[in-house]
Coordinates of C-alpha atoms in Angstrom, one line a residue:
L1 CA 16.1 -53.7 -60.3
S2 CA 16.4 -55.7 -57.0
C3 CA 19.7 -56.1 -55.2
T4 CA 21.6 -59.4 -55.3
R5 CA 21.0 -60.1 -51.6
C6 CA 17.2 -59.7 -51.9
R7 CA 17.1 -61.8 -55.0
E8 CA 19.0 -64.6 -53.2
R9 CA 16.8 -64.4 -50.2
K10 CA 13.7 -64.0 -52.3
V11 CA 12.4 -61.0 -50.4
K12 CA 10.9 -57.7 -51.7
C13 CA 13.5 -55.0 -52.4
D14 CA 12.7 -51.3 -52.4
R15 CA 15.4 -50.9 -55.1
T16 CA 17.3 -48.1 -53.4
K17 CA 21.0 -48.3 -52.7
P18 CA 21.4 -49.4 -50.0
C19 CA 18.0 -51.0 -49.8
S20 CA 15.9 -51.0 -46.5
S21 CA 16.1 -54.8 -46.3
C22 CA 19.9 -54.8 -46.2
C23 CA 19.9 -51.9 -43.8
A24 CA 17.5 -53.7 -41.5
R25 CA 19.8 -56.7 -41.5
G26 CA 22.8 -54.5 -40.7
V27 CA 24.7 -55.2 -43.9
P28 CA 24.3 -52.1 -46.1
K29 CA 27.7 -52.6 -47.6
E30 CA 26.7 -56.0 -49.0
C31 CA 23.9 -54.3 -51.0
H32 CA 25.0 -54.6 -54.7
F33 CA 23.2 -54.3 -58.0
V34 CA 24.2 -56.1 -61.1
I35 CA 23.5 -53.9 -64.1
A36 CA 23.7 -55.5 -67.6
E37 CA 25.7 -53.7 -70.2
G38 CA 23.6 -51.3 -72.2
S39 CA 20.7 -51.5 -69.6
T40 CA 18.7 -48.4 -68.9
Y41 CA 17.8 -49.7 -65.4
E42 CA 19.7 -48.6 -62.4
P43 CA 19.1 -48.4 -58.6
V44 CA 17.8 -45.2 -56.9
L45 CA 20.7 -43.7 -54.9
Q46 CA 19.5 -43.1 -51.4
S47 CA 22.0 -40.4 -50.6
Y48 CA 20.9 -38.4 -53.6
E49 CA 17.2 -38.7 -52.7
L50 CA 17.9 -37.7 -49.1
R51 CA 19.9 -34.6 -50.2
K52 CA 17.0 -33.5 -52.5
L53 CA 14.5 -34.0 -49.7
R54 CA 16.6 -32.0 -47.2
A55 CA 17.1 -29.1 -49.7
E56 CA 13.3 -29.1 -50.4
N57 CA 12.6 -29.1 -46.6
L58 CA 14.9 -26.1 -46.1
R59 CA 13.1 -24.2 -48.9
L60 CA 9.7 -24.9 -47.4
K61 CA 10.9 -23.8 -44.0
E62 CA 12.2 -20.5 -45.3
R63 CA 8.9 -19.8 -47.1
L64 CA 6.9 -20.7 -44.0
R65 CA 9.1 -18.5 -41.8
A66 CA 8.8 -15.5 -44.2
A67 CA 5.0 -15.9 -44.4
K68 CA 4.7 -16.1 -40.6
Q69 CA 6.9 -13.0 -40.2
S70 CA 4.7 -10.9 -42.6
V71 CA 1.5 -12.0 -40.7
D72 CA 3.1 -11.0 -37.3
D73 CA 4.0 -7.6 -38.7
E74 CA 0.5 -7.0 -39.9
Q75 CA -1.0 -8.0 -36.5
Q76 CA 1.4 -5.7 -34.7
D77 CA 0.3 -2.7 -36.8
V78 CA -3.4 -3.2 -36.0
P79 CA -4.2 -1.6 -32.6
S80 CA -6.7 -3.5 -30.4
P81 CA -9.5 -1.6 -28.6
S82 CA -8.0 -2.4 -25.2
Q83 CA -4.5 -1.3 -26.3
P84 CA -3.3 1.8 -24.4
L85 CA -3.2 4.9 -26.6
G86 CA 0.5 5.4 -26.1
D87 CA 1.2 2.0 -27.4
R88 CA -0.8 2.3 -30.6
P89 CA 1.2 2.7 -33.9
G90 CA -0.2 6.1 -34.6
A91 CA 1.0 7.4 -31.2
R92 CA 4.2 5.6 -31.5
A93 CA 5.1 7.3 -34.7
K94 CA 5.0 10.6 -32.9
R95 CA 7.7 9.7 -30.5
P96 CA 11.1 11.3 -31.0
V97 CA 13.5 9.0 -32.7
V98 CA 17.3 9.0 -32.6
K99 CA 18.5 10.3 -35.9
Q100 CA 22.0 10.3 -37.3
K101 CA 23.7 13.6 -37.3
R102 CA 24.6 15.2 -40.6
F103 CA 28.1 14.4 -41.6
K104 CA 30.6 17.1 -40.9
D105 CA 34.3 17.6 -41.5
N106 CA 35.2 16.4 -38.0
K107 CA 35.5 12.7 -38.2
S108 CA 34.3 12.2 -34.7
E109 CA 31.1 14.1 -35.5
S110 CA 30.3 11.9 -38.5
L111 CA 30.2 8.6 -36.5
Y112 CA 26.8 7.2 -35.7
F113 CA 25.9 5.6 -32.4
G114 CA 22.4 4.4 -32.2
S115 CA 20.0 3.4 -29.5
P116 CA 19.7 1.0 -27.8
G117 CA 23.4 0.9 -27.2
L118 CA 25.9 1.5 -24.4
A119 CA 27.3 4.3 -26.5
S120 CA 24.1 6.4 -26.0
I121 CA 22.6 5.1 -22.8
V122 CA 24.5 7.4 -20.5
N123 CA 23.3 10.5 -22.4
D124 CA 19.7 9.1 -22.5
F125 CA 19.8 8.6 -18.7
A126 CA 21.3 12.0 -18.0
S127 CA 18.8 13.9 -20.2
L128 CA 15.8 12.8 -18.2
H129 CA 15.6 15.5 -15.5
V130 CA 18.4 17.6 -14.0
G131 CA 16.4 20.6 -13.1
S132 CA 17.8 23.8 -14.5
H133 CA 21.2 22.4 -15.1
S134 CA 22.5 20.3 -18.0
L135 CA 25.0 17.5 -17.7
S136 CA 25.4 17.0 -21.4
H137 CA 28.8 18.7 -21.5
S138 CA 30.2 16.2 -19.0
M139 CA 28.8 13.1 -20.7
P140 CA 31.3 11.1 -22.9
R141 CA 30.4 10.7 -26.5
G142 CA 30.5 7.4 -28.4
A143 CA 33.6 8.4 -30.4
D144 CA 35.4 9.2 -27.2
M145 CA 34.4 6.1 -25.3
Y146 CA 35.6 3.6 -27.8
T147 CA 38.8 5.1 -29.3
S148 CA 41.7 6.9 -27.7
Q149 CA 42.7 10.3 -29.0
N150 CA 46.4 9.6 -29.5
T151 CA 46.0 6.4 -31.5
P152 CA 47.4 6.2 -35.0
A153 CA 44.7 6.3 -37.7
Y154 CA 45.5 2.9 -39.1
P155 CA 45.6 -0.2 -36.8
F156 CA 48.2 -2.2 -38.8
A157 CA 51.6 -0.7 -39.0
T158 CA 53.0 -0.3 -42.5
M159 CA 56.4 -2.0 -42.5
W160 CA 56.6 -3.5 -45.9
L161 CA 56.9 -2.4 -49.5
A162 CA 53.7 -1.2 -51.2
V163 CA 54.1 -3.9 -53.9
A164 CA 55.3 -7.2 -52.4
T165 CA 55.2 -10.7 -53.7
P166 CA 55.6 -13.8 -51.5
Q167 CA 59.1 -14.3 -52.8
S168 CA 60.2 -10.6 -52.6
D169 CA 62.0 -9.0 -49.7
G170 CA 58.8 -7.3 -48.8
G171 CA 56.9 -10.6 -48.7
I172 CA 57.4 -13.8 -46.8
P173 CA 61.2 -13.3 -46.0
A174 CA 60.3 -10.0 -44.3
L175 CA 57.5 -11.6 -42.4
L176 CA 59.6 -14.5 -41.2
R177 CA 62.1 -12.0 -39.7
C178 CA 59.3 -10.8 -37.4
L179 CA 58.9 -14.2 -35.8
P180 CA 60.4 -14.3 -32.3
P181 CA 63.0 -16.8 -31.2
K182 CA 61.6 -20.3 -30.8
E183 CA 61.6 -20.2 -27.0
D184 CA 59.6 -16.9 -26.9
L185 CA 57.3 -18.1 -29.7
F186 CA 56.2 -21.1 -27.6
R187 CA 55.9 -18.9 -24.5
Y188 CA 53.5 -16.6 -26.3
L189 CA 51.5 -19.5 -27.7
D190 CA 51.3 -20.9 -24.2
A191 CA 50.0 -17.6 -22.9
F192 CA 47.4 -17.6 -25.7
Q193 CA 46.2 -21.1 -24.8
H194 CA 46.1 -20.3 -21.1
R195 CA 44.7 -16.7 -21.0
A196 CA 43.1 -15.9 -24.4
Q197 CA 41.1 -19.1 -24.9
S198 CA 37.4 -18.8 -24.0
C199 CA 37.7 -15.0 -23.4
S200 CA 39.2 -13.9 -26.7
F201 CA 38.8 -17.0 -28.9
P202 CA 36.6 -20.1 -28.4
H203 CA 39.2 -22.8 -28.9
V204 CA 42.9 -23.5 -29.6
P205 CA 43.3 -24.3 -33.3
D206 CA 45.1 -27.5 -34.1
E207 CA 47.4 -25.5 -36.3
I208 CA 49.0 -23.7 -33.4
T209 CA 49.6 -26.7 -31.2
T210 CA 53.2 -27.5 -30.4
T211 CA 53.4 -30.5 -32.8
E212 CA 52.0 -28.5 -35.8
I213 CA 54.2 -25.5 -35.1
E214 CA 57.3 -27.7 -35.0
R215 CA 56.3 -29.2 -38.4
F216 CA 55.7 -25.7 -39.8
L217 CA 59.0 -24.4 -38.5
S218 CA 60.9 -27.5 -39.9
D219 CA 60.8 -25.9 -43.4
V220 CA 59.4 -22.5 -42.5
Q221 CA 60.3 -20.7 -45.8
T222 CA 58.5 -23.3 -48.0
N223 CA 55.6 -23.8 -45.7
A224 CA 55.0 -20.0 -45.3
E225 CA 55.0 -19.6 -49.1
M226 CA 52.6 -22.5 -49.6
F227 CA 50.3 -21.6 -46.6
P228 CA 50.6 -17.8 -45.8
D229 CA 47.2 -18.0 -44.1
M230 CA 48.7 -20.4 -41.5
L231 CA 51.5 -17.9 -40.9
A232 CA 48.9 -15.2 -40.4
L233 CA 47.1 -17.4 -37.8
I234 CA 50.4 -17.9 -35.9
F235 CA 51.1 -14.2 -35.9
A236 CA 47.5 -13.4 -34.6
A237 CA 47.9 -16.0 -31.8
L238 CA 51.3 -14.4 -31.0
A239 CA 49.7 -11.0 -30.7
L240 CA 47.0 -12.2 -28.4
G241 CA 49.5 -14.2 -26.4
S242 CA 51.7 -11.2 -26.1
Q243 CA 48.8 -9.0 -24.9
N244 CA 47.3 -11.5 -22.5
G245 CA 50.6 -12.7 -21.1
V246 CA 51.9 -9.4 -19.7
Y247 CA 50.5 -10.1 -16.2
D248 CA 52.1 -13.5 -16.0
K249 CA 55.3 -12.3 -17.6
C250 CA 55.6 -9.7 -14.8
N251 CA 55.4 -12.5 -12.1
G252 CA 51.7 -12.3 -11.5
K253 CA 51.3 -8.5 -11.1
W254 CA 50.8 -5.4 -13.2
V255 CA 53.9 -3.3 -13.7
E256 CA 53.8 0.3 -14.8
G257 CA 54.6 0.7 -18.5
A258 CA 54.9 -3.1 -19.1
M259 CA 51.8 -3.3 -21.3
E260 CA 52.7 -0.3 -23.4
T261 CA 56.2 -1.6 -24.0
E262 CA 55.0 -5.1 -24.8
Q263 CA 52.5 -3.7 -27.3
K264 CA 54.9 -1.4 -29.1
K265 CA 57.8 -3.9 -29.3
F266 CA 55.9 -7.1 -30.0
G267 CA 52.0 -7.0 -30.1
D268 CA 51.6 -4.3 -32.8
I269 CA 54.3 -5.9 -34.9
Y270 CA 52.7 -9.3 -34.8
I271 CA 49.2 -8.0 -35.6
A272 CA 50.5 -6.0 -38.5
A273 CA 52.4 -9.1 -39.7
A274 CA 49.2 -11.2 -39.5
M275 CA 47.4 -8.7 -41.8
Q276 CA 50.3 -8.7 -44.2
A277 CA 50.4 -12.5 -44.3
L278 CA 46.6 -12.5 -45.1
R279 CA 47.3 -10.1 -48.0
M280 CA 49.9 -12.6 -49.3
A281 CA 47.1 -15.2 -49.1
S282 CA 44.7 -13.0 -51.1
F283 CA 42.2 -13.4 -48.2
M284 CA 39.6 -11.2 -49.8
N285 CA 38.9 -13.3 -52.9
R286 CA 40.2 -16.6 -51.6
P287 CA 38.9 -16.9 -48.1
T288 CA 39.9 -19.9 -46.0
L289 CA 39.0 -21.2 -42.5
L290 CA 42.5 -20.3 -41.3
G291 CA 42.1 -16.7 -42.6
I292 CA 38.7 -16.2 -40.9
Q293 CA 40.1 -17.5 -37.6
T294 CA 42.9 -15.0 -37.9
L295 CA 40.5 -12.1 -38.5
I296 CA 38.4 -13.2 -35.5
M297 CA 41.5 -13.2 -33.3
M298 CA 42.4 -9.7 -34.4
G299 CA 39.1 -8.3 -32.9
P300 CA 39.9 -8.7 -29.2
Y301 CA 43.4 -7.5 -29.7
L302 CA 42.2 -4.3 -31.3
T303 CA 39.4 -3.8 -28.6
N304 CA 41.9 -4.2 -25.7
S305 CA 44.3 -1.8 -27.4
G306 CA 41.7 1.0 -27.4
R307 CA 40.6 0.4 -31.1
F308 CA 37.0 -0.7 -30.6
L309 CA 35.8 1.0 -33.8
D310 CA 38.5 -0.6 -35.9
A311 CA 37.5 -4.0 -34.5
W312 CA 33.9 -3.4 -35.4
T313 CA 34.8 -2.5 -39.0
L314 CA 37.1 -5.5 -39.4
F315 CA 34.4 -7.8 -38.1
G316 CA 32.1 -6.7 -40.9
T317 CA 34.6 -7.9 -43.4
T318 CA 34.9 -11.2 -41.4
I319 CA 31.2 -11.7 -41.7
R320 CA 31.2 -11.4 -45.5
L321 CA 34.1 -13.8 -45.8
A322 CA 32.4 -16.3 -43.4
H323 CA 29.3 -16.2 -45.6
S324 CA 31.4 -16.8 -48.7
I325 CA 32.7 -20.1 -47.4
G326 CA 29.3 -21.2 -46.1
L327 CA 30.1 -20.9 -42.4
H328 CA 26.4 -20.1 -41.7
R329 CA 25.2 -23.4 -43.3
N330 CA 24.9 -26.8 -41.6
P331 CA 28.2 -28.5 -42.7
K332 CA 26.3 -31.7 -43.4
Y333 CA 24.5 -29.9 -46.3
L334 CA 27.6 -28.6 -48.0
D335 CA 28.8 -30.3 -51.1
P336 CA 31.3 -31.7 -50.8
A337 CA 30.7 -32.2 -47.0
P338 CA 33.8 -31.2 -45.0
P339 CA 35.5 -33.8 -42.7
L340 CA 33.9 -34.4 -39.4
K341 CA 36.6 -32.5 -37.4
E342 CA 36.2 -29.5 -39.6
C343 CA 32.4 -29.5 -39.1
G344 CA 32.9 -29.0 -35.4
I345 CA 35.3 -26.1 -36.0
R346 CA 32.9 -24.4 -38.4
Q347 CA 30.1 -24.7 -36.0
T348 CA 32.1 -23.3 -33.1
L349 CA 33.4 -20.4 -35.2
W350 CA 29.9 -19.4 -36.5
W351 CA 28.3 -19.4 -33.1
W352 CA 31.2 -17.4 -31.7
M353 CA 30.7 -14.9 -34.5
L354 CA 27.0 -14.7 -33.7
H355 CA 27.9 -13.9 -30.1
M356 CA 30.5 -11.3 -31.1
D357 CA 28.0 -9.7 -33.5
Q358 CA 25.4 -9.1 -30.7
Q359 CA 28.1 -7.8 -28.4
Y360 CA 29.2 -5.2 -30.9
S361 CA 25.7 -4.2 -31.7
M362 CA 24.7 -3.9 -28.1
T363 CA 27.7 -1.8 -27.3
L364 CA 27.6 0.6 -30.2
G365 CA 23.9 0.7 -30.8
R366 CA 24.4 -0.2 -34.5
P367 CA 22.5 -2.9 -36.5
L368 CA 23.4 -6.5 -36.3
G369 CA 25.9 -7.4 -38.9
I370 CA 24.6 -10.9 -39.4
S371 CA 21.0 -10.7 -40.5
G372 CA 20.0 -14.4 -39.8
I373 CA 21.4 -17.2 -37.7
G374 CA 21.4 -19.6 -40.6
D375 CA 20.9 -23.3 -40.3
C376 CA 24.3 -24.1 -38.7
P377 CA 23.7 -25.7 -35.3
P378 CA 25.9 -25.1 -32.3
A379 CA 28.8 -27.5 -31.8
E380 CA 28.4 -30.3 -29.3
P381 CA 30.7 -29.9 -26.3
L382 CA 33.6 -32.4 -26.4
T383 CA 33.2 -33.3 -22.8
T384 CA 30.9 -35.1 -20.4
N385 CA 31.4 -32.5 -17.6
P386 CA 27.8 -31.4 -16.8
V387 CA 28.9 -27.9 -15.8
I388 CA 30.6 -27.3 -19.2
V389 CA 27.6 -28.8 -21.0
R390 CA 25.1 -26.6 -19.2
L391 CA 27.2 -23.5 -19.6
S392 CA 27.5 -24.2 -23.4
E393 CA 23.7 -24.5 -23.6
Y394 CA 23.2 -21.3 -21.7
I395 CA 25.7 -19.4 -23.9
N396 CA 23.9 -20.6 -27.1
Q397 CA 20.4 -19.7 -25.7
Y398 CA 21.7 -16.3 -24.5
T399 CA 23.1 -15.5 -27.9
V400 CA 19.8 -16.2 -29.6
L401 CA 17.8 -14.2 -27.0
A402 CA 20.2 -11.2 -27.2
R403 CA 19.8 -11.1 -30.9
Q404 CA 16.0 -11.2 -30.5
I405 CA 16.2 -8.2 -28.2
L406 CA 18.4 -6.2 -30.6
S407 CA 16.2 -7.1 -33.6
S408 CA 13.0 -5.8 -31.8
D409 CA 12.4 -2.3 -33.0
R410 CA 8.9 -2.0 -31.3
L411 CA 9.6 -2.5 -27.6
T412 CA 6.3 -2.0 -25.7
V413 CA 6.2 -2.3 -21.9
T414 CA 4.8 -5.8 -22.3
K415 CA 7.7 -6.8 -24.5
I416 CA 10.3 -5.2 -22.1
D417 CA 8.8 -7.2 -19.3
W418 CA 8.9 -10.4 -21.3
F419 CA 12.5 -10.0 -22.3
T420 CA 13.5 -9.0 -18.8
D421 CA 11.9 -12.0 -17.2
R422 CA 13.3 -14.2 -19.9
L423 CA 16.9 -12.9 -19.2
L424 CA 16.5 -13.5 -15.5
A425 CA 15.0 -17.0 -16.0
L426 CA 17.8 -17.9 -18.4
W427 CA 20.4 -16.8 -15.9
D428 CA 18.9 -19.2 -13.4
T429 CA 19.7 -22.1 -15.7
V430 CA 23.5 -21.5 -15.3
P431 CA 25.2 -24.0 -13.0
E432 CA 25.0 -22.7 -9.4
M433 CA 28.8 -22.8 -9.0
L434 CA 29.1 -20.3 -11.9
Q435 CA 26.3 -17.9 -10.8
F436 CA 28.2 -14.7 -9.8
D437 CA 27.1 -12.6 -6.9
E438 CA 28.8 -10.0 -4.6
T439 CA 30.1 -12.7 -2.3
W440 CA 32.7 -13.6 -4.9
L441 CA 34.6 -10.5 -3.9
E442 CA 35.3 -12.0 -0.5
K443 CA 38.8 -13.5 -0.4
D444 CA 37.6 -16.6 1.6
K445 CA 34.9 -17.3 -0.9
Q446 CA 35.7 -20.4 -3.0
I447 CA 35.2 -19.7 -6.7
P448 CA 35.6 -21.8 -9.8
E449 CA 39.0 -22.2 -11.5
W450 CA 40.2 -20.2 -14.5
P451 CA 38.6 -19.6 -17.0
L452 CA 35.2 -20.6 -15.5
D453 CA 35.4 -17.9 -12.8
A454 CA 35.9 -15.2 -15.5
M455 CA 33.2 -16.6 -17.7
G456 CA 30.7 -16.7 -14.9
A457 CA 31.4 -13.0 -14.1
V458 CA 31.4 -11.9 -17.8
F459 CA 28.0 -13.5 -18.6
F460 CA 26.5 -12.1 -15.4
A461 CA 27.7 -8.6 -16.5
K462 CA 26.3 -9.1 -20.0
T463 CA 22.9 -10.0 -18.6
Q464 CA 22.9 -6.9 -16.5
N465 CA 23.8 -4.8 -19.6
Y466 CA 20.7 -6.0 -21.4
L467 CA 18.6 -5.3 -18.4
I468 CA 19.9 -1.7 -18.5
L469 CA 19.3 -1.4 -22.2
L470 CA 15.7 -2.7 -21.9
N471 CA 14.5 -1.0 -18.8
R472 CA 16.0 2.5 -19.2
Q473 CA 13.3 3.1 -21.8
R474 CA 10.6 3.3 -19.2
I475 CA 12.3 5.5 -16.6
E476 CA 10.0 8.2 -15.3
P477 CA 10.9 11.7 -16.7
E478 CA 10.1 13.4 -13.4
I479 CA 10.7 12.7 -9.7
D480 CA 7.6 12.4 -7.6
T481 CA 7.9 14.5 -4.5
S482 CA 4.4 14.0 -3.3
D483 CA 3.7 12.4 0.1
P484 CA 2.9 9.6 0.0
P485 CA 4.5 9.1 -3.5
K486 CA 2.2 7.9 -6.2
P487 CA 2.9 4.6 -7.9
K488 CA 5.0 4.9 -11.1
A489 CA 4.7 2.9 -14.3
G490 CA 8.5 3.2 -14.8
E491 CA 9.4 2.4 -11.2
R492 CA 10.5 -1.1 -12.0
G493 CA 12.6 0.1 -14.9
R494 CA 14.5 2.7 -13.0
S495 CA 15.2 0.4 -10.0
L496 CA 16.4 -2.4 -12.4
V497 CA 18.8 0.1 -14.1
I498 CA 20.3 1.2 -10.8
T499 CA 20.5 -2.4 -9.5
S500 CA 22.1 -3.7 -12.7
S501 CA 24.6 -0.8 -12.7
R502 CA 25.7 -1.7 -9.1
S503 CA 26.0 -5.3 -10.1
L504 CA 28.2 -4.4 -13.1
I505 CA 30.6 -2.5 -10.8
D506 CA 30.6 -5.6 -8.5
A507 CA 31.7 -7.7 -11.4
F508 CA 34.4 -5.2 -12.3
L509 CA 35.7 -5.1 -8.7
F510 CA 35.7 -8.9 -8.7
F511 CA 38.1 -8.9 -11.6
Y512 CA 40.4 -6.4 -9.9
H513 CA 40.5 -8.3 -6.6
R514 CA 40.3 -12.0 -7.6
V515 CA 41.2 -12.3 -11.3
P516 CA 43.5 -9.3 -12.0
A517 CA 44.9 -11.0 -15.2
A518 CA 41.5 -10.6 -16.8
L519 CA 41.6 -6.8 -16.5
I520 CA 43.2 -6.8 -19.9
C521 CA 39.7 -7.3 -21.3
W522 CA 38.5 -3.7 -21.6
T523 CA 34.9 -4.8 -22.2
M524 CA 34.4 -5.2 -18.5
G525 CA 36.1 -1.8 -17.8
Q526 CA 33.8 -0.2 -20.4
Q527 CA 30.7 -1.6 -18.7
A528 CA 31.8 -0.4 -15.3
F529 CA 32.6 3.1 -16.7
N530 CA 29.0 3.3 -18.1
S531 CA 27.6 2.1 -14.8
C532 CA 29.5 4.8 -12.8
M533 CA 28.2 7.5 -15.0
I534 CA 24.6 6.2 -14.6
L535 CA 24.9 6.0 -10.8
L536 CA 26.5 9.5 -10.5
T537 CA 23.8 11.0 -12.7
D538 CA 21.1 9.3 -10.5
A539 CA 22.8 10.7 -7.4
L540 CA 22.7 14.3 -8.9
E541 CA 19.1 13.9 -9.8
T542 CA 17.8 12.3 -6.6
G543 CA 20.2 13.8 -4.1
S544 CA 20.9 10.2 -2.7
L545 CA 24.6 9.4 -2.2
A546 CA 24.0 5.7 -1.4
N547 CA 25.7 4.5 -4.5
V548 CA 28.6 7.0 -4.5
P549 CA 31.0 4.9 -2.3
Q550 CA 30.8 2.0 -4.8
V551 CA 31.6 4.4 -7.7
E552 CA 34.6 5.7 -5.7
R553 CA 35.9 2.1 -5.5
A554 CA 35.6 1.7 -9.2
Y555 CA 37.2 5.1 -9.8
A556 CA 40.2 4.0 -7.8
V557 CA 40.6 1.0 -10.1
F558 CA 40.4 3.2 -13.2
V559 CA 43.1 5.5 -11.7
E560 CA 45.4 2.5 -11.3
L561 CA 44.7 1.2 -14.8
E562 CA 45.6 4.5 -16.2
K563 CA 48.7 4.9 -14.1
L564 CA 50.0 1.4 -15.0
G565 CA 49.2 1.9 -18.7
I566 CA 47.0 -1.2 -19.0
H567 CA 44.3 0.6 -21.0
K568 CA 44.4 3.8 -23.0
L569 CA 40.7 4.3 -22.5
A570 CA 41.0 4.2 -18.7
G571 CA 42.1 7.9 -18.8
L572 CA 38.7 9.0 -20.2
A573 CA 37.0 7.1 -17.4
V574 CA 39.2 8.9 -14.8
E575 CA 38.5 12.3 -16.4
R576 CA 34.7 11.9 -16.7
V577 CA 34.0 10.1 -13.5

């Protein structure tokens, strides 16, 4: 059949709906087909055909990618005549590998911390050469570095009945009694929007804006029973706002005991209420976008509370739930396709999860939780500011590169060089005003406004972390005392590890002097702790004290963090350093 417009104009119709002729004239809505009753003829639906072609295209891409991967693996297994003996597969197989310890009764001994990972790099570095002495007794273990010893076993306080329905006293009514007064509620949400956004969560959900919260509170009992996942999101935002707002609440300074008091009286209550509300929403078998946002918010709260391992475990559940609602897929290919606004939220959340996944893997030395990126593209920045646009592009490319590094299980010297150069070249693409250096510690130095200043320092530190993880694998096992010293194959690796460790401490000191509110993020403190241990081990091995003054400055900050009670894990840093 031809459409009515083409028949009137007596032009050829391609018989799709809308046809190409009507589309070329800019009137696709006027393309109509008159089908007689009982007729077996009908137009070809263009949208249906496009959907079929896209699906076929994706299937072919997956087959091509799988075929290419198998060919690459076969090529890597075949040694070339010019390949050094140490880099051949046969020789590589003889290298010692990091094995998981046998499970014992002690729970800390049964935890696996792999390599590469910040959890094991300090011990790897210290075991290189210490003469007749061993430093292994003084090196912190993974289980000690990421969880405090006096922390309760379960991260979510049990305050409700074991069997609770939404209408029972252990259900929604009990949760609503945990909500703070309206004035405090909006103060916490303001703190979340001001401090937590960009550092702990990628955006401010529309559901916790002032207008939406007012609507929710207008009939809170009914709304909470109908949408317990939104109540969970509110509680999670309150917990992050409570944690990140302590500095501002104390008039722009850290007060001794304020963080611990705030956490016990409010933060832990809100995070437990968020989990209980998720249970009311049956989040395990009926996952929603609101529920997944809630779980993502819980991760930074647990990390900053000294519960890194709990956060890692919870994130694994979040990944499964995200897959179950197709968060990894391009929203345009979903059927039915979500609204345009929701598409942007899904893209932002998925790429934030990809970034968190590599962060957990890099820190703990454990496999990536997300096996593939999927076909969900990164969200377009909702701004024309060139600095924000370039920073967003950098973060997306950094996330992909970091995942490639963590997925490479055969790191030759050539590959280490390639990844190292790629990291440094990628950092050069960051807008110049956001490229952190040691001059940012100077009080007279003009730096970007919050949160760009913190983001610039954070991503600088993350780049240095990967440089350490990559290059510590080729540090020379012995010190050359010959005169003149012979050139070393691992010289570049060792110098990069030391330089990156110094740079990490610079970034940590920058937070202390210029952005003290951001000290709540323990990730930066953890990285500085690792760097201090590496630099001190190097000093013991080489006899050079050049880096010790910088470690002393970082140590003084750890002492203050422990004294003020900002972080439970700061005590371990003080003890070990």
